[in-house]
Amino acid sequence: MTQDRHTNKRVLLTGGAGFIGSHTYVALIEAGYDVAILDNFENARRDVPDRLEQIVGTPAQVFDCDIRNTEAVQGVFAAEQFDAVVHFAALKSVPESQSNPMGYFETNCIGLYNIASAMQATGVSRIVFSSSAAIYGNPESMPIAEETPACPQSVYAQTKRVGEEFLTSLAQATPDLRLGILRYFNPVGAHPSGLIGEDPSQTPTNLVPVIARVASGQMAELRIFGGDYPTPDGTGIRDYIHVLDLARGHVLSLDALFGETGSHCVNLGTGTGYSVMDVVKTYERVSGRTIPYHITDRRAGDPAVSCAATGQAKAVLGFEAQLGLEDMCVGNWHFLNRQNR
Ligand code: UD1
């Protein structure tokens, strides 16, 4: 379904300097939205706004603000009247969340509460919320439809589920509030300029950032977590989605919130699964490097297969992923090489 564009709308991107936030910033500007960024730069480089300016040609408006700070958040919403919020700002490391539940609930839940409260106080009635396929846990049937009961397996996933439920309750109690919940599968890739991409400040734990470090010689080898899954090559299968497709999904979600579709909750994936070995081979091909690896024990909590059912995103938002695994690996490798130049 084609939505009318609501291009005069002012949108606040919390976490807008991060990996998915920065790509969504570009996509929203290109779609004609008027966008501001709120970020505390804890897990984003300070020069991301300059890089965004190089891409879109106009300076980015940035609020240097921590969503845990109630008064600071209120200050941002008092300074400007927004029409919508896209809420990316969150902590997202599964292993870190297990050892720091206080920190994860504080940022991901209290931070969200602060944003929702400031929205309510200033009459902002549209929000897109970054959720994750992690909320599904290890479902029995594939692909995973949105109706699948949530079964979070980590503190990180719990905080995302709490966020979904909180906003859903708020929307039920607030007739004007429109809510878009986007459940991301495995985002990979980078903007073709090579100026923005995934740039973890801590040691990476996700597959492609680890492979990238191995390919560039910063890590000796990849450990493949499990070679005995019930999959064709024995390694885990995931639904990797290009960050540019994901960014476009946010534009469509906002269009829907401003249009007739209204509130929605959809998966953002491609519907196609690739194994760890598929990703290794593709990355080797695009980088021209060998990726040394060895197969170790399975990682606790990892499902064998995770793939999105994509019908709802298509029906509700008109969203279909267009880019494939090779584009994702090329984007990641190009970004990495530009940083190291
Ligand atoms: C992880 C998170 C998920 C989060 C998502 C964001 C866990 C358990 N889940 O998903 O909550 O939303 O990232 O992108 O961490 N792998 C290796 N070696 C590595 C790293 C990964 O073999 O060094 C394998 C994993 O076993 C898995 C696949 O690569 O089969 C993808 O792993 P990863 O990139 O960490 O993503 P998920 O675990 O799917």
GROMACS .gro file of C-alpha atoms and ligand atoms in nm:
model
  380
    1MET     CA    1   0.000   0.000   0.000
    2THR     CA    2   0.139   0.342  -0.086
    3GLN     CA    3   0.114   0.598   0.188
    4ASP     CA    4   0.109   0.971   0.130
    5ARG     CA    5   0.427   1.134   0.249
    6HIS     CA    6   0.392   1.376   0.538
    7THR     CA    7   0.706   1.563   0.464
    8ASN     CA    8   0.657   1.873   0.670
    9LYS     CA    9   0.662   1.670   0.992
   10ARG     CA   10   0.925   1.726   1.259
   11VAL     CA   11   1.069   1.401   1.392
   12LEU     CA   12   1.303   1.340   1.687
   13LEU     CA   13   1.534   1.038   1.652
   14THR     CA   14   1.657   0.925   1.991
   15GLY     CA   15   1.980   0.733   1.939
   16GLY     CA   16   1.995   0.897   1.598
   17ALA     CA   17   2.377   0.885   1.587
   18GLY     CA   18   2.387   0.506   1.627
   19PHE     CA   19   2.403   0.235   1.362
   20ILE     CA   20   2.036   0.205   1.268
   21GLY     CA   21   1.951   0.559   1.381
   22SER     CA   22   2.205   0.726   1.152
   23HIS     CA   23   2.089   0.533   0.845
   24THR     CA   24   1.727   0.611   0.929
   25TYR     CA   25   1.820   0.979   0.964
   26VAL     CA   26   1.943   0.980   0.603
   27ALA     CA   27   1.636   0.792   0.477
   28LEU     CA   28   1.395   1.029   0.656
   29ILE     CA   29   1.574   1.341   0.529
   30GLU     CA   30   1.569   1.197   0.176
   31ALA     CA   31   1.196   1.132   0.217
   32GLY     CA   32   1.148   1.498   0.310
   33TYR     CA   33   1.098   1.470   0.687
   34ASP     CA   34   1.244   1.739   0.915
   35VAL     CA   35   1.463   1.546   1.157
   36ALA     CA   36   1.654   1.616   1.479
   37ILE     CA   37   1.884   1.377   1.666
   38LEU     CA   38   1.899   1.312   2.039
   39ASP     CA   39   2.199   1.107   2.152
   40ASN     CA   40   2.439   1.081   2.445
   41PHE     CA   41   2.718   0.944   2.219
   42GLU     CA   42   2.792   0.663   2.464
   43ASN     CA   43   2.797   0.410   2.179
   44ALA     CA   44   2.823   0.641   1.878
   45ARG     CA   45   3.108   0.847   1.739
   46ARG     CA   46   3.101   1.220   1.800
   47ASP     CA   47   3.166   1.288   1.433
   48VAL     CA   48   2.854   1.106   1.310
   49PRO     CA   49   2.657   1.435   1.274
   50ASP     CA   50   2.938   1.577   1.054
   51ARG     CA   51   2.932   1.263   0.845
   52LEU     CA   52   2.554   1.288   0.812
   53GLU     CA   53   2.599   1.645   0.691
   54GLN     CA   54   2.841   1.521   0.425
   55ILE     CA   55   2.578   1.271   0.308
   56VAL     CA   56   2.264   1.487   0.309
   57GLY     CA   57   2.422   1.828   0.253
   58THR     CA   58   2.268   2.011   0.549
   59PRO     CA   59   2.387   2.031   0.913
   60ALA     CA   60   2.227   1.788   1.156
   61GLN     CA   61   2.049   1.932   1.457
   62VAL     CA   62   2.170   1.742   1.762
   63PHE     CA   63   2.054   1.737   2.123
   64ASP     CA   64   2.334   1.595   2.339
   65CYS     CA   65   2.109   1.433   2.595
   66ASP     CA   66   2.090   1.116   2.805
   67ILE     CA   67   1.741   0.965   2.808
   68ARG     CA   68   1.791   0.857   3.171
   69ASN     CA   69   1.799   1.224   3.270
   70THR     CA   70   1.431   1.320   3.312
   71GLU     CA   71   1.491   1.695   3.325
   72ALA     CA   72   1.724   1.694   3.026
   73VAL     CA   73   1.465   1.503   2.822
   74GLN     CA   74   1.192   1.747   2.931
   75GLY     CA   75   1.422   2.031   2.824
   76VAL     CA   76   1.454   1.894   2.470
   77PHE     CA   77   1.077   1.858   2.433
   78ALA     CA   78   1.024   2.208   2.581
   79ALA     CA   79   1.268   2.358   2.329
   80GLU     CA   80   1.092   2.221   2.021
   81GLN     CA   81   0.752   2.093   1.916
   82PHE     CA   82   0.788   1.751   1.758
   83ASP     CA   83   0.526   1.564   1.557
   84ALA     CA   84   0.680   1.220   1.614
   85VAL     CA   85   0.958   1.030   1.786
   86VAL     CA   86   1.155   0.734   1.652
   87HIS     CA   87   1.302   0.575   1.962
   88PHE     CA   88   1.628   0.390   1.898
   89ALA     CA   89   1.823   0.495   2.208
   90ALA     CA   90   1.893   0.178   2.407
   91LEU     CA   91   2.159  -0.063   2.526
   92LYS     CA   92   2.175  -0.372   2.303
   93SER     CA   93   2.438  -0.622   2.411
   94VAL     CA   94   2.289  -0.954   2.518
   95PRO     CA   95   2.589  -1.073   2.728
   96GLU     CA   96   2.628  -0.731   2.894
   97SER     CA   97   2.256  -0.726   2.978
   98GLN     CA   98   2.287  -1.053   3.168
   99SER     CA   99   2.544  -0.904   3.406
  100ASN     CA  100   2.385  -0.560   3.428
  101PRO     CA  101   2.004  -0.584   3.455
  102MET     CA  102   1.987  -0.256   3.651
  103GLY     CA  103   2.165  -0.066   3.376
  104TYR     CA  104   1.956  -0.226   3.102
  105PHE     CA  105   1.620  -0.161   3.270
  106GLU     CA  106   1.728   0.192   3.356
  107THR     CA  107   1.822   0.289   2.999
  108ASN     CA  108   1.579   0.076   2.801
  109CYS     CA  109   1.270   0.108   3.025
  110ILE     CA  110   1.309   0.418   3.243
  111GLY     CA  111   1.465   0.600   2.947
  112LEU     CA  112   1.164   0.505   2.736
  113TYR     CA  113   0.930   0.616   3.015
  114ASN     CA  114   1.105   0.958   3.018
  115ILE     CA  115   1.056   0.994   2.643
  116ALA     CA  116   0.690   0.884   2.656
  117SER     CA  117   0.622   1.114   2.948
  118ALA     CA  118   0.777   1.415   2.771
  119MET     CA  119   0.577   1.325   2.458
  120GLN     CA  120   0.255   1.317   2.658
  121ALA     CA  121   0.333   1.649   2.828
  122THR     CA  122   0.392   1.821   2.493
  123GLY     CA  123   0.122   1.651   2.285
  124VAL     CA  124   0.345   1.434   2.064
  125SER     CA  125   0.123   1.151   1.946
  126ARG     CA  126   0.332   0.933   1.712
  127ILE     CA  127   0.611   0.697   1.814
  128VAL     CA  128   0.809   0.428   1.632
  129PHE     CA  129   0.974   0.187   1.874
  130SER     CA  130   1.284  -0.021   1.795
  131SER     CA  131   1.214  -0.373   1.907
  132SER     CA  132   1.391  -0.696   1.829
  133ALA     CA  133   1.335  -1.049   1.708
  134ALA     CA  134   1.505  -1.136   2.038
  135ILE     CA  135   1.165  -1.101   2.207
  136TYR     CA  136   1.050  -1.427   2.038
  137GLY     CA  137   1.318  -1.643   2.202
  138ASN     CA  138   1.331  -1.992   2.050
  139PRO     CA  139   0.994  -2.039   1.877
  140GLU     CA  140   0.907  -2.383   1.741
  141SER     CA  141   0.776  -2.282   1.402
  142MET     CA  142   0.952  -2.089   1.127
  143PRO     CA  143   0.919  -1.832   0.985
  144ILE     CA  144   0.826  -1.631   1.293
  145ALA     CA  145   0.492  -1.449   1.265
  146GLU     CA  146   0.417  -1.144   1.479
  147GLU     CA  147   0.145  -1.337   1.667
  148THR     CA  148   0.405  -1.577   1.808
  149PRO     CA  149   0.400  -1.546   2.189
  150ALA     CA  150   0.691  -1.347   2.324
  151CYS     CA  151   0.942  -1.552   2.518
  152PRO     CA  152   1.247  -1.336   2.593
  153GLN     CA  153   1.564  -1.535   2.671
  154SER     CA  154   1.783  -1.248   2.792
  155VAL     CA  155   1.759  -0.934   3.002
  156TYR     CA  156   1.805  -0.732   2.682
  157ALA     CA  157   1.507  -0.908   2.522
  158GLN     CA  158   1.301  -0.861   2.840
  159THR     CA  159   1.359  -0.485   2.833
  160LYS     CA  160   1.245  -0.470   2.468
  161ARG     CA  161   0.932  -0.668   2.548
  162VAL     CA  162   0.855  -0.446   2.847
  163GLY     CA  163   0.894  -0.145   2.617
  164GLU     CA  164   0.647  -0.293   2.367
  165GLU     CA  165   0.393  -0.373   2.639
  166PHE     CA  166   0.428  -0.034   2.808
  167LEU     CA  167   0.373   0.155   2.482
  168THR     CA  168   0.085  -0.074   2.382
  169SER     CA  169  -0.089  -0.006   2.713
  170LEU     CA  170  -0.026   0.364   2.674
  171ALA     CA  171  -0.172   0.361   2.322
  172GLN     CA  172  -0.481   0.176   2.447
  173ALA     CA  173  -0.533   0.439   2.718
  174THR     CA  174  -0.455   0.736   2.492
  175PRO     CA  175  -0.690   0.760   2.193
  176ASP     CA  176  -0.463   0.997   1.994
  177LEU     CA  177  -0.143   0.798   2.039
  178ARG     CA  178  -0.025   0.600   1.736
  179LEU     CA  179   0.242   0.338   1.783
  180GLY     CA  180   0.465   0.154   1.538
  181ILE     CA  181   0.655  -0.142   1.682
  182LEU     CA  182   0.932  -0.267   1.453
  183ARG     CA  183   1.092  -0.600   1.537
  184TYR     CA  184   1.432  -0.610   1.371
  185PHE     CA  185   1.596  -0.933   1.270
  186ASN     CA  186   1.976  -0.916   1.216
  187PRO     CA  187   2.083  -0.577   1.075
  188VAL     CA  188   2.404  -0.568   0.870
  189GLY     CA  189   2.559  -0.338   0.608
  190ALA     CA  190   2.636   0.030   0.573
  191HIS     CA  191   2.559   0.339   0.369
  192PRO     CA  192   2.723   0.324   0.023
  193SER     CA  193   2.923   0.639   0.104
  194GLY     CA  194   3.117   0.439   0.364
  195LEU     CA  195   3.072   0.735   0.602
  196ILE     CA  196   2.836   0.564   0.844
  197GLY     CA  197   2.808   0.200   0.946
  198GLU     CA  198   2.829  -0.035   1.240
  199ASP     CA  199   3.112   0.082   1.459
  200PRO     CA  200   3.098  -0.093   1.796
  201SER     CA  201   3.306   0.083   2.060
  202GLN     CA  202   3.328  -0.238   2.263
  203THR     CA  203   3.453  -0.578   2.150
  204PRO     CA  204   3.189  -0.699   1.907
  205THR     CA  205   2.979  -1.007   1.978
  206ASN     CA  206   2.756  -1.004   1.668
  207LEU     CA  207   2.865  -1.218   1.375
  208VAL     CA  208   2.942  -0.969   1.098
  209PRO     CA  209   3.134  -0.719   1.316
  210VAL     CA  210   3.343  -1.013   1.443
  211ILE     CA  211   3.405  -1.140   1.087
  212ALA     CA  212   3.503  -0.785   0.987
  213ARG     CA  213   3.767  -0.776   1.261
  214VAL     CA  214   3.903  -1.111   1.151
  215ALA     CA  215   3.909  -1.005   0.784
  216SER     CA  216   4.100  -0.688   0.874
  217GLY     CA  217   4.349  -0.874   1.092
  218GLN     CA  218   4.232  -0.720   1.422
  219MET     CA  219   4.120  -1.061   1.549
  220ALA     CA  220   4.295  -1.390   1.473
  221GLU     CA  221   3.994  -1.607   1.400
  222LEU     CA  222   3.619  -1.645   1.416
  223ARG     CA  223   3.471  -1.886   1.665
  224ILE     CA  224   3.163  -2.046   1.512
  225PHE     CA  225   2.920  -2.124   1.791
  226GLY     CA  226   2.798  -2.472   1.703
  227GLY     CA  227   2.846  -2.691   1.397
  228ASP     CA  228   2.585  -2.951   1.487
  229TYR     CA  229   2.257  -2.762   1.447
  230PRO     CA  230   1.984  -2.932   1.241
  231THR     CA  231   2.063  -2.705   0.942
  232PRO     CA  232   2.213  -2.801   0.603
  233ASP     CA  233   2.572  -2.714   0.705
  234GLY     CA  234   2.525  -2.750   1.081
  235THR     CA  235   2.571  -2.379   1.162
  236GLY     CA  236   2.301  -2.139   1.286
  237ILE     CA  237   2.071  -1.967   1.039
  238ARG     CA  238   1.961  -1.604   1.072
  239ASP     CA  239   1.760  -1.350   0.876
  240TYR     CA  240   2.018  -1.081   0.798
  241ILE     CA  241   1.866  -0.754   0.674
  242HIS     CA  242   2.050  -0.462   0.515
  243VAL     CA  243   2.046  -0.151   0.733
  244LEU     CA  244   1.931   0.053   0.430
  245ASP     CA  245   1.622  -0.168   0.399
  246LEU     CA  246   1.568  -0.137   0.773
  247ALA     CA  247   1.596   0.244   0.749
  248ARG     CA  248   1.336   0.246   0.471
  249GLY     CA  249   1.110   0.042   0.696
  250HIS     CA  250   1.114   0.328   0.947
  251VAL     CA  251   1.013   0.579   0.681
  252LEU     CA  252   0.719   0.355   0.586
  253SER     CA  253   0.628   0.310   0.952
  254LEU     CA  254   0.618   0.686   1.011
  255ASP     CA  255   0.423   0.736   0.688
  256ALA     CA  256   0.171   0.483   0.819
  257LEU     CA  257   0.142   0.657   1.158
  258PHE     CA  258   0.070   0.987   0.984
  259GLY     CA  259  -0.158   0.823   0.730
  260GLU     CA  260  -0.465   0.607   0.754
  261THR     CA  261  -0.297   0.284   0.857
  262GLY     CA  262  -0.220   0.398   1.210
  263SER     CA  263  -0.068   0.173   1.477
  264HIS     CA  264   0.111  -0.146   1.378
  265CYS     CA  265   0.354  -0.410   1.498
  266VAL     CA  266   0.565  -0.578   1.231
  267ASN     CA  267   0.879  -0.781   1.174
  268LEU     CA  268   1.151  -0.624   0.962
  269GLY     CA  269   1.346  -0.903   0.796
  270THR     CA  270   1.398  -1.044   0.448
  271GLY     CA  271   1.236  -1.382   0.508
  272THR     CA  272   1.553  -1.550   0.380
  273GLY     CA  273   1.791  -1.726   0.616
  274TYR     CA  274   2.167  -1.762   0.582
  275SER     CA  275   2.395  -1.985   0.787
  276VAL     CA  276   2.710  -1.868   0.963
  277MET     CA  277   2.908  -2.052   0.691
  278ASP     CA  278   2.714  -1.868   0.417
  279VAL     CA  279   2.810  -1.537   0.578
  280VAL     CA  280   3.176  -1.640   0.613
  281LYS     CA  281   3.197  -1.747   0.249
  282THR     CA  282   3.021  -1.434   0.122
  283TYR     CA  283   3.244  -1.208   0.331
  284GLU     CA  284   3.555  -1.389   0.205
  285ARG     CA  285   3.440  -1.337  -0.152
  286VAL     CA  286   3.366  -0.966  -0.123
  287SER     CA  287   3.674  -0.884   0.086
  288GLY     CA  288   3.920  -1.110  -0.090
  289ARG     CA  289   4.044  -1.215   0.254
  290THR     CA  290   4.046  -1.555   0.417
  291ILE     CA  291   3.846  -1.578   0.740
  292PRO     CA  292   4.013  -1.834   0.967
  293TYR     CA  293   3.757  -2.001   1.192
  294HIS     CA  294   3.709  -2.291   1.423
  295ILE     CA  295   3.388  -2.449   1.539
  296THR     CA  296   3.326  -2.441   1.915
  297ASP     CA  297   3.033  -2.523   2.144
  298ARG     CA  298   2.693  -2.368   2.085
  299ARG     CA  299   2.635  -2.028   2.252
  300ALA     CA  300   2.375  -2.048   2.530
  301GLY     CA  301   2.032  -1.924   2.425
  302ASP     CA  302   2.101  -1.930   2.047
  303PRO     CA  303   1.819  -2.076   1.837
  304ALA     CA  304   1.917  -2.297   1.541
  305VAL     CA  305   1.714  -2.088   1.298
  306SER     CA  306   1.557  -1.743   1.315
  307CYS     CA  307   1.369  -1.612   1.013
  308ALA     CA  308   1.101  -1.346   0.980
  309ALA     CA  309   0.754  -1.395   0.843
  310THR     CA  310   0.739  -1.089   0.618
  311GLY     CA  311   0.373  -1.086   0.509
  312GLN     CA  312   0.252  -0.843   0.771
  313ALA     CA  313   0.521  -0.580   0.696
  314LYS     CA  314   0.427  -0.607   0.330
  315ALA     CA  315   0.052  -0.591   0.389
  316VAL     CA  316   0.057  -0.313   0.649
  317LEU     CA  317   0.352  -0.098   0.539
  318GLY     CA  318   0.421  -0.210   0.183
  319PHE     CA  319   0.767  -0.307   0.305
  320GLU     CA  320   0.983  -0.559   0.122
  321ALA     CA  321   1.358  -0.593   0.164
  322GLN     CA  322   1.548  -0.533  -0.160
  323LEU     CA  323   1.912  -0.596  -0.074
  324GLY     CA  324   2.084  -0.928  -0.016
  325LEU     CA  325   2.368  -1.077   0.187
  326GLU     CA  326   2.633  -0.977  -0.065
  327ASP     CA  327   2.524  -0.610  -0.048
  328MET     CA  328   2.541  -0.630   0.331
  329CYS     CA  329   2.895  -0.771   0.333
  330VAL     CA  330   3.014  -0.524   0.067
  331GLY     CA  331   2.871  -0.234   0.268
  332ASN     CA  332   3.031  -0.351   0.590
  333TRP     CA  333   3.372  -0.408   0.429
  334HIS     CA  334   3.366  -0.074   0.242
  335PHE     CA  335   3.278   0.112   0.563
  336LEU     CA  336   3.555  -0.062   0.755
  337ASN     CA  337   3.813   0.024   0.492
  338ARG     CA  338   3.713   0.389   0.486
  339GLN     CA  339   3.755   0.410   0.866
  340ASN     CA  340   4.099   0.251   0.855
  341ARG     CA  341   4.228   0.472   0.575
  342UD1     C1  342   2.189  -1.114   1.859
  342UD1     C2  343   2.119  -1.109   1.989
  342UD1     C3  344   1.984  -1.048   1.966
  342UD1     C4  345   1.996  -0.912   1.902
  342UD1     C5  346   2.074  -0.925   1.773
  342UD1     C6  347   2.101  -0.787   1.716
  342UD1     C7  348   2.208  -1.301   2.116
  342UD1     C8  349   2.177  -1.435   2.178
  342UD1     N1  350   2.108  -1.243   2.047
  342UD1     O1  351   2.119  -1.202   1.772
  342UD1     O2  352   1.917  -1.039   2.089
  342UD1     O3  353   1.870  -0.858   1.875
  342UD1     O4  354   2.199  -0.986   1.799
  342UD1     O5  355   2.175  -0.798   1.599
  342UD1     O6  356   2.319  -1.251   2.128
  342UD1     N2  357   2.797  -1.635   1.577
  342UD1     C9  358   2.915  -1.710   1.574
  342UD1     N3  359   3.030  -1.652   1.619
  342UD1    C10  360   3.035  -1.524   1.668
  342UD1    C11  361   2.914  -1.449   1.670
  342UD1    C12  362   2.798  -1.507   1.624
  342UD1     O7  363   2.916  -1.825   1.532
  342UD1     O8  364   3.143  -1.478   1.709
  342UD1    C13  365   2.673  -1.695   1.525
  342UD1    C14  366   2.562  -1.711   1.627
  342UD1     O9  367   2.573  -1.832   1.696
  342UD1    C15  368   2.438  -1.701   1.536
  342UD1    C16  369   2.480  -1.606   1.425
  342UD1    O10  370   2.624  -1.608   1.425
  342UD1    O11  371   2.410  -1.826   1.477
  342UD1    C17  372   2.435  -1.463   1.446
  342UD1    O12  373   2.477  -1.419   1.575
  342UD1     P1  374   2.465  -1.266   1.621
  342UD1    O13  375   2.518  -1.176   1.514
  342UD1    O14  376   2.525  -1.255   1.758
  342UD1    O15  377   2.309  -1.241   1.623
  342UD1     P2  378   2.193  -1.320   1.704
  342UD1    O16  379   2.249  -1.409   1.804
  342UD1    O17  380   2.099  -1.377   1.603
   0.00000   0.00000   0.00000
